[in-house]
Tab-separated table of C-alpha atoms and ligand atoms in Angstrom:
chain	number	residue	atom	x	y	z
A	1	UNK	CA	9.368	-19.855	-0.116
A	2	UNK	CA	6.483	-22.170	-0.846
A	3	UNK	CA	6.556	-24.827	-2.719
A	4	UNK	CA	3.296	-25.184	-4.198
A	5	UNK	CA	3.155	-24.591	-7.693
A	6	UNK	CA	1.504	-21.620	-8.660
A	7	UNK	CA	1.215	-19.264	-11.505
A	8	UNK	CA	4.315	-17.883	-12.246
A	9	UNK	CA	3.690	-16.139	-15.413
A	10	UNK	CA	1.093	-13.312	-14.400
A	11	UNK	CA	1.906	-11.125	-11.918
A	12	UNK	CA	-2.094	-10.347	-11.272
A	13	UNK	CA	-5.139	-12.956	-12.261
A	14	UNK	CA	-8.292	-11.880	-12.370
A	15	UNK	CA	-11.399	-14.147	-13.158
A	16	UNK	CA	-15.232	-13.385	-12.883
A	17	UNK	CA	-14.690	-10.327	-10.651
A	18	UNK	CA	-17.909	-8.803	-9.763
A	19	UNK	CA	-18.472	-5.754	-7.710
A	20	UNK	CA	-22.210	-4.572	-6.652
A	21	UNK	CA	-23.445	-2.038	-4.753
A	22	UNK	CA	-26.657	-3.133	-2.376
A	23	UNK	CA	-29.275	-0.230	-2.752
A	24	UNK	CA	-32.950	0.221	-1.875
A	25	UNK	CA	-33.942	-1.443	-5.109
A	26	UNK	CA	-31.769	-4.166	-4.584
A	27	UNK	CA	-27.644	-5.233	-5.658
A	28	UNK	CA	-26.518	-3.064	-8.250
A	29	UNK	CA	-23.466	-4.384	-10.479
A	30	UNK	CA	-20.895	-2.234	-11.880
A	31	UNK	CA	-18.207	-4.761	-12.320
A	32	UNK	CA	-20.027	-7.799	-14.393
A	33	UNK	CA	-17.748	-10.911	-14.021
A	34	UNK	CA	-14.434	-9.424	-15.602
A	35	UNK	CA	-11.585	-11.736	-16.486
A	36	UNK	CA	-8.076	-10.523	-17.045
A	37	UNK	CA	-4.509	-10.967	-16.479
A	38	UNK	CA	-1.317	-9.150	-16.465
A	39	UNK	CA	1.494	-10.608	-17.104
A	40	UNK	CA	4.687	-10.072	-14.836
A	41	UNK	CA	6.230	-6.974	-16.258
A	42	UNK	CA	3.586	-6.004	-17.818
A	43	UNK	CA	1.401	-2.971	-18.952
A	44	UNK	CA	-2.388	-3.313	-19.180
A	45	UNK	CA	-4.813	-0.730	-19.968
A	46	UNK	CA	-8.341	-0.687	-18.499
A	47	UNK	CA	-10.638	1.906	-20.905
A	48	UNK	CA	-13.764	2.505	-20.701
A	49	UNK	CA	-16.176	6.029	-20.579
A	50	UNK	CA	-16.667	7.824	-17.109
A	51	UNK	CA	-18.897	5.125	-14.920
A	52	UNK	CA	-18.138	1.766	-16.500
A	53	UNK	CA	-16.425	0.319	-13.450
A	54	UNK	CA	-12.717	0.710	-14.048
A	55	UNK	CA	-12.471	2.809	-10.825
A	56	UNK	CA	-14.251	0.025	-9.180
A	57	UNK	CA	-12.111	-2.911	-10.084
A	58	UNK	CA	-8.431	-1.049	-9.194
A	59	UNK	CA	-10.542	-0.389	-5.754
A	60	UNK	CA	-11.647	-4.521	-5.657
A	61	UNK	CA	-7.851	-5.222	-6.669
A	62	UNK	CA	-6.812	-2.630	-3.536
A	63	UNK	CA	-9.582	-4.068	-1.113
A	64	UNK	CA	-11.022	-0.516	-0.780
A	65	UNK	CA	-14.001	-0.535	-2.144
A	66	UNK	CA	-16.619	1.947	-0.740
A	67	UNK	CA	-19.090	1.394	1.917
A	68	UNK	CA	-21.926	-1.009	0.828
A	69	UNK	CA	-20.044	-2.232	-2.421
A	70	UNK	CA	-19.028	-6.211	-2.193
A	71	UNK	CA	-16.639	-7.784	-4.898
A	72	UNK	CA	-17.079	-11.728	-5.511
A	73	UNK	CA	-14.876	-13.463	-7.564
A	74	UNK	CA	-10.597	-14.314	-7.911
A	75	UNK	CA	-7.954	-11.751	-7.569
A	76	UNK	CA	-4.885	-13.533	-7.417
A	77	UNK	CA	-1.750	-11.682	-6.837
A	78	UNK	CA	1.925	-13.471	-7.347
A	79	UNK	CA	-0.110	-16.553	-6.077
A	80	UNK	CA	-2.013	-15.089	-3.419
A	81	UNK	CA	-5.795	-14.742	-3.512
A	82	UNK	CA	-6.659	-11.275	-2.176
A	83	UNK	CA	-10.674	-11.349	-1.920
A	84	UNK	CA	-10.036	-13.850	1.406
A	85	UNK	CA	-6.893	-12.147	2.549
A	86	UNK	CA	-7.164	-10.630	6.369
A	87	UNK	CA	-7.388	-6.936	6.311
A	88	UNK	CA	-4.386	-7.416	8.066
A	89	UNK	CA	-2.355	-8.799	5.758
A	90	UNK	CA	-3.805	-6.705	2.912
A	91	UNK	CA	-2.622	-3.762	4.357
A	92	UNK	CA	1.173	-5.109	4.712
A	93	UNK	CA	0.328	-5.666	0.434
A	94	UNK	CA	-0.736	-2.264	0.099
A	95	UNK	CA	0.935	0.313	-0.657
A	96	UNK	CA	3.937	-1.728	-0.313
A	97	UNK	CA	3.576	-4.470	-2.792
A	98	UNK	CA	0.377	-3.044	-4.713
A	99	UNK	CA	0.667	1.258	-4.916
A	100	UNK	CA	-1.973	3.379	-6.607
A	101	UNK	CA	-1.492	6.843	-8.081
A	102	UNK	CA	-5.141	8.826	-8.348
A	103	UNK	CA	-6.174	11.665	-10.988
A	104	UNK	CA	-5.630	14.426	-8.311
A	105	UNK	CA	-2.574	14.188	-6.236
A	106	UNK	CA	-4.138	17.536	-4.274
A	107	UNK	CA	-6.133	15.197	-2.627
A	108	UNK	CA	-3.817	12.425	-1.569
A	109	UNK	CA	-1.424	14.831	-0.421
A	110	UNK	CA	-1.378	16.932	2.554
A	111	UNK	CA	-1.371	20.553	2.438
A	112	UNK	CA	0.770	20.959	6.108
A	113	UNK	CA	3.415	18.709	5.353
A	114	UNK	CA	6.318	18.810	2.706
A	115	UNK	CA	6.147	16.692	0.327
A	116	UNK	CA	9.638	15.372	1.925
A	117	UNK	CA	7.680	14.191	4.757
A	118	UNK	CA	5.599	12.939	3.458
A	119	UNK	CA	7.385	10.664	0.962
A	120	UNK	CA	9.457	9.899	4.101
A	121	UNK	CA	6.795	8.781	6.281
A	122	UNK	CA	4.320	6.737	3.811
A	123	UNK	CA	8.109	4.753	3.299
A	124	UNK	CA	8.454	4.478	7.338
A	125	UNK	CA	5.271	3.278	7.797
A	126	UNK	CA	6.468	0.491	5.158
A	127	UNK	CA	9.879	-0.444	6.905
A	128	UNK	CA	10.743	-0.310	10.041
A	129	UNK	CA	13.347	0.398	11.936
A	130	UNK	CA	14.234	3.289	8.949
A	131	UNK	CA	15.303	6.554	10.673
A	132	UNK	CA	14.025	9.722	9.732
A	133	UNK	CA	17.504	11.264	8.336
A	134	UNK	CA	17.954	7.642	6.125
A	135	UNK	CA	14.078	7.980	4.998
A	136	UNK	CA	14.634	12.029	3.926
A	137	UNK	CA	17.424	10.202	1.843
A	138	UNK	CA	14.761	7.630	0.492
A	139	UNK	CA	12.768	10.769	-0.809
A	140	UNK	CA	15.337	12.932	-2.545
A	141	UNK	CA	16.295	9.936	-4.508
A	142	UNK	CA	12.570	9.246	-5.477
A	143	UNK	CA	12.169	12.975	-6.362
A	144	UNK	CA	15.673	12.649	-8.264
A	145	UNK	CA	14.212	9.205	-10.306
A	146	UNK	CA	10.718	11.098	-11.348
A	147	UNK	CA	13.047	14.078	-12.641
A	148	UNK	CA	12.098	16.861	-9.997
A	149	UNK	CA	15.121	19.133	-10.302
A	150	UNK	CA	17.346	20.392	-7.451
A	151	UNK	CA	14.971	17.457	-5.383
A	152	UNK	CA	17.409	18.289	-2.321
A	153	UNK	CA	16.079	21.598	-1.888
A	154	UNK	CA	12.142	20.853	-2.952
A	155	UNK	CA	11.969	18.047	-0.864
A	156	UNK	CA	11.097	20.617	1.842
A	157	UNK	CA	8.358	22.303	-0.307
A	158	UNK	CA	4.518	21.635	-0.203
A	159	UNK	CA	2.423	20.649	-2.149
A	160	UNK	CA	1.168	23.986	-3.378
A	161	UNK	CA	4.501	25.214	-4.733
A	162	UNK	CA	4.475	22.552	-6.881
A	163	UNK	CA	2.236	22.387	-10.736
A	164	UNK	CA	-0.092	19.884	-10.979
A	165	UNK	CA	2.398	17.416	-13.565
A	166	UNK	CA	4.951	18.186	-10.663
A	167	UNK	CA	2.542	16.823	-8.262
A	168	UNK	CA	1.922	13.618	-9.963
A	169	UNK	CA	5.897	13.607	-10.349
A	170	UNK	CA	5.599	13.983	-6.095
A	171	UNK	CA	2.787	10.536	-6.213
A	172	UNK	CA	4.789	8.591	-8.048
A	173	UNK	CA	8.167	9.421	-6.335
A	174	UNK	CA	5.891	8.327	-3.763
A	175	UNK	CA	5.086	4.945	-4.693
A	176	UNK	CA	8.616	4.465	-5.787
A	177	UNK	CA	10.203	4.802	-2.609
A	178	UNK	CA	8.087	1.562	-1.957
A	179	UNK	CA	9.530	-0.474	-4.792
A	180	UNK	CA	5.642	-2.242	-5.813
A	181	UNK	CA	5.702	-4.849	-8.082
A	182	UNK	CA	2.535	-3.493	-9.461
A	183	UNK	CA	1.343	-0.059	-9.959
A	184	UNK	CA	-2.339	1.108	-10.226
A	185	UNK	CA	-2.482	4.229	-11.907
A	186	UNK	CA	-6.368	5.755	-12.193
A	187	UNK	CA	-6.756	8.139	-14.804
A	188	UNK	CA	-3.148	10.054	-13.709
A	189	UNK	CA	-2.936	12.304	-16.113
A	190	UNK	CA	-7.012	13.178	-16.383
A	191	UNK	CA	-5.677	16.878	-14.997
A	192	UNK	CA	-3.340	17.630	-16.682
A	193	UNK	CA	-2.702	19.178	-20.028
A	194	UNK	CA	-1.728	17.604	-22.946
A	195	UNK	CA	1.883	18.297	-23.066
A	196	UNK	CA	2.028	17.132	-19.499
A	197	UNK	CA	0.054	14.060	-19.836
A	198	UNK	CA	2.304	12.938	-22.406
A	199	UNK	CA	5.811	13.590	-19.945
A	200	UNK	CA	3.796	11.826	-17.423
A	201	UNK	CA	3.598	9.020	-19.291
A	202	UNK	CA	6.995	8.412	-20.121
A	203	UNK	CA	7.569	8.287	-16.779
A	204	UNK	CA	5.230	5.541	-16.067
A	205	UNK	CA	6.975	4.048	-19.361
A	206	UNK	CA	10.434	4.751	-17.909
A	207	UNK	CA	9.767	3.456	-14.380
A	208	UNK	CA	8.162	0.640	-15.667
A	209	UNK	CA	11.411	-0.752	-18.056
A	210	UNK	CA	13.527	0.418	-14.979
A	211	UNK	CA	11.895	-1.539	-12.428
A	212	UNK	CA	10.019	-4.161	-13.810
A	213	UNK	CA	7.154	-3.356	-11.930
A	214	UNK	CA	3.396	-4.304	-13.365
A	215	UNK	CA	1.590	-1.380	-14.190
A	216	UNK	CA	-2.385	-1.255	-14.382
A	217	UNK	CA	-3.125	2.227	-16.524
A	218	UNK	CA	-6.740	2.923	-16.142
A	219	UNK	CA	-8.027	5.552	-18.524
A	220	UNK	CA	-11.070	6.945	-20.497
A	221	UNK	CA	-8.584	8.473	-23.211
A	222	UNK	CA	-7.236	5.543	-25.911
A	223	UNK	CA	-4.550	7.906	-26.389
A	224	UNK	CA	-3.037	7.840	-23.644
A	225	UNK	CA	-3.173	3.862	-23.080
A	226	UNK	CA	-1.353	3.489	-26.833
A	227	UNK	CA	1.359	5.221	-25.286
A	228	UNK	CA	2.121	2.948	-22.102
A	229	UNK	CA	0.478	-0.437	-22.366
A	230	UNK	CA	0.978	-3.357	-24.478
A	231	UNK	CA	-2.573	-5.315	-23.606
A	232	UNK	CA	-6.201	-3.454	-23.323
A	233	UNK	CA	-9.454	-4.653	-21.636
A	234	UNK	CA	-12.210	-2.508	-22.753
A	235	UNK	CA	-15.149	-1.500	-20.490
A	236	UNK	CA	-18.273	-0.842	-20.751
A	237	UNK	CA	-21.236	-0.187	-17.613
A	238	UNK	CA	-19.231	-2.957	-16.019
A	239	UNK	CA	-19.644	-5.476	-18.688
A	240	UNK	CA	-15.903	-6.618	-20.413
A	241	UNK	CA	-16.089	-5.542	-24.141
A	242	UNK	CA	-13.281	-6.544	-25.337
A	243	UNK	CA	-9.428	-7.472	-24.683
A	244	UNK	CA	-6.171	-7.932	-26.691
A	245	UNK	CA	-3.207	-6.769	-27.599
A	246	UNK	CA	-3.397	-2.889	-27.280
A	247	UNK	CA	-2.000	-2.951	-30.724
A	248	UNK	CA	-4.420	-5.425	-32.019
A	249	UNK	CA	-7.085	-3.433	-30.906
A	250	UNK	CA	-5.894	-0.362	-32.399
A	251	UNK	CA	-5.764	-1.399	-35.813
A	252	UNK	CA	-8.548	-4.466	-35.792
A	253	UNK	CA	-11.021	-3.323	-32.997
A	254	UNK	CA	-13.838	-6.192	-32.953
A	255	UNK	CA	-16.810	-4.133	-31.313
A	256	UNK	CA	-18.576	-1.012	-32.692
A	257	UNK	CA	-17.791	0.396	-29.319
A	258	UNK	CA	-14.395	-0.145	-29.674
A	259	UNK	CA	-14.256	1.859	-32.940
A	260	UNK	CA	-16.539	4.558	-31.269
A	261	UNK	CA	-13.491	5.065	-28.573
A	262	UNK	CA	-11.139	5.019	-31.075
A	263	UNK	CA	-12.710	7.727	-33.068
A	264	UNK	CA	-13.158	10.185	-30.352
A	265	UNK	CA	-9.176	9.924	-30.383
A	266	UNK	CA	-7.068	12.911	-31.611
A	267	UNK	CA	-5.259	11.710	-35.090
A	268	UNK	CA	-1.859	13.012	-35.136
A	269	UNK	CA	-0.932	10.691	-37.312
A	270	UNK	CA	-2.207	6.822	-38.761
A	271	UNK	CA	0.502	5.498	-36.015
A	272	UNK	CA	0.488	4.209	-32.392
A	273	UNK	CA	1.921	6.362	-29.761
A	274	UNK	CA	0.211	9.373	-31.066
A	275	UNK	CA	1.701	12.112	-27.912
A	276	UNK	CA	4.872	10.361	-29.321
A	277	UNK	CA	5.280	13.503	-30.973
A	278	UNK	CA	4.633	16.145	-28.088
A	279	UNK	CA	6.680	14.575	-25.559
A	280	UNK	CA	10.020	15.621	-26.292
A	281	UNK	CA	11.304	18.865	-26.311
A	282	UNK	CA	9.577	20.961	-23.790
A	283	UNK	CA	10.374	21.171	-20.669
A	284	UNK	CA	7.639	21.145	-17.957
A	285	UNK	CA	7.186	23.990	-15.342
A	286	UNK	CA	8.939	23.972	-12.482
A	287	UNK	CA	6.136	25.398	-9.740
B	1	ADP	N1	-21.062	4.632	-3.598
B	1	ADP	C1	-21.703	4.213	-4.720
B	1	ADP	N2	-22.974	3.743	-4.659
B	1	ADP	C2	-23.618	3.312	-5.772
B	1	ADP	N3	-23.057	3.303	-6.996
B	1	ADP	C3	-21.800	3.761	-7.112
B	1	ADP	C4	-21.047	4.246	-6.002
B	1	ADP	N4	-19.829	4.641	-6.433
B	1	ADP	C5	-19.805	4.415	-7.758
B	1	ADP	N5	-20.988	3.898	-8.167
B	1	ADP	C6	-21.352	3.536	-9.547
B	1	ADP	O1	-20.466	2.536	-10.019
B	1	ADP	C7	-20.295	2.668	-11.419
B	1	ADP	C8	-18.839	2.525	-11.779
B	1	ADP	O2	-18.121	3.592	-11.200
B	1	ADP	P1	-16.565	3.776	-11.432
B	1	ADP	O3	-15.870	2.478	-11.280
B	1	ADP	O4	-16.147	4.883	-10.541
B	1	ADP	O5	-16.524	4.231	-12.958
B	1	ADP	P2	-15.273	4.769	-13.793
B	1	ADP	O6	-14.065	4.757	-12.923
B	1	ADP	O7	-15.164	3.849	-14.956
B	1	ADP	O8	-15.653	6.152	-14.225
B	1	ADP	C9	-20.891	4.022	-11.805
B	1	ADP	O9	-22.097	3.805	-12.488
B	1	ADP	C10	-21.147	4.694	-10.483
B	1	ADP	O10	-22.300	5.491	-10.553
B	2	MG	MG1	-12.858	6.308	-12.334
């Protein structure tokens, strides 16, 4: 609609980002002037160990960032600089535009409500004017695109009667029903077991080529970001290590920390895509 020029080939633009906690001995940073983009459909991967900030800057990116943390710095979405953005206008971005998916979906679902409703509702509360009958629709065909069989007759289950990979299946339906242009996933498939992880993410994979949507994977596990993404920023107690192409970085890594990630990942084989292997035959438990 506007005709200022803007950047057109990222999707997300993010330069000198710094978040900080203020604490009795003064600001803290976790997030130390990060730069990154990510291109419009496409996949980046933010690793880094437990407590080097990647939780932090998909929290900045969201504008919900924890009580006494502050963010400085430029997070410019499809043109739109989000660190001066009125909470108001935020919110109409998120969730809607910008969904996350967390490690536990226990804990961003509710236990009284089927998962139905709940799809339903997070979509209402997105569009209005949607009727509860048309919005029920909305979630069986999310439920249907993540692959939860017979979704017509466990969209009226809850949460509990569902596995854990099922669950995440349930959080990404979820965002789905929104249609985001970019997704923030946080460590998604930190719960789950190995086999499940790796059906997981396909899906991301799958939704991704389907919809075109940006995806943000944020993980402590290389393997599971040689799966997904095709660029990698490397983190490490807030400080940017490294960044590239994900498969640059798995076969040339330029820092010793790099490597040291790299070796704490399961060999299957020399290749990329090492849960290539474990993804396809078995078929993932249905409750
Ligand atoms: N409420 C808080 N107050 C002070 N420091 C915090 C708070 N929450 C997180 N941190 C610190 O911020 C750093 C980065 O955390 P986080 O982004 O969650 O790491 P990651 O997601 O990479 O494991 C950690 O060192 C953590 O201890
Ligand atoms: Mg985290």
């Amino acid at each position: 609609m506007s005709e200022t020029p803007r950047d057109t080939e990222n999707l997300l633009r993010v330069r000198d980002l710094t978040v900080g906690f203020h604490t009795a001995a003064g600001q803290v940073d976790v997030v130390k002037q990060l730069d990154f983009d990510l291109a419009r459909g496409g996949a980046l991967g933010i690793v880094g160990e437990s407590g080097s900030g990647k939780s932090m800057t998909s929290l900045a990116i969201m504008g919900l960032l924890p009580k006494g943390a502050s963010r400085s710095g430029s997070i410019e979405f499809d043109g739109t600089e989000l660190t001066t953005l009125p909470e108001r206008a935020m919110r109409s971005i998120r969730g809607d535009r910008i969904a996350m998916i967390f490690q536990d979906p226990l804990s961003s679902l509710n236990p009284y409500y089927t998962v139905g409703t709940q799809i339903a509702e997070a979509y209402r509360s997105h569009r209005s004017g949607v009727t509860r009958r048309q919005a029920r629709k909305v979630a069986i065909e999310a439920m249907e695109r993540v692959h939860i069989r017979d979704a017509a007759r466990r969209v009226d289950h809850y949460p509990h009667q569902f596995s854990g990979g099922m669950r995440q299946r349930v959080m990404i339906a979820m965002t789905l029903s929104m249609e985001p242009e970019l997704i923030i996933a946080d460590e998604p498939t930190t719960a789950l077991d190995v086999t499940v992880q790796a059906q997981i993410l396909d899906l991301l994979a799958e939704i991704r080529s389907d919809t075109g949507a940006g995806l943000i994977l944020i993980t402590h596990d290389l393997a599971v970001v040689s799966q997904v993404t095709d660029h990698l920023v490397v983190m490490r107690d807030g400080d940017l290590v490294e960044q590239g192409a994900a498969e640059q970085i798995f076969t040339d890594p330029q820092r010793d920390y790099t490597r040291m990630l790299l070796d704490a990942v399961p060999r299957i084989d020399d290749e990329i895509g090492l849960l290539r292997t474990l993804t396809a035959p078995t078929a993932e438990e249905e409750s």
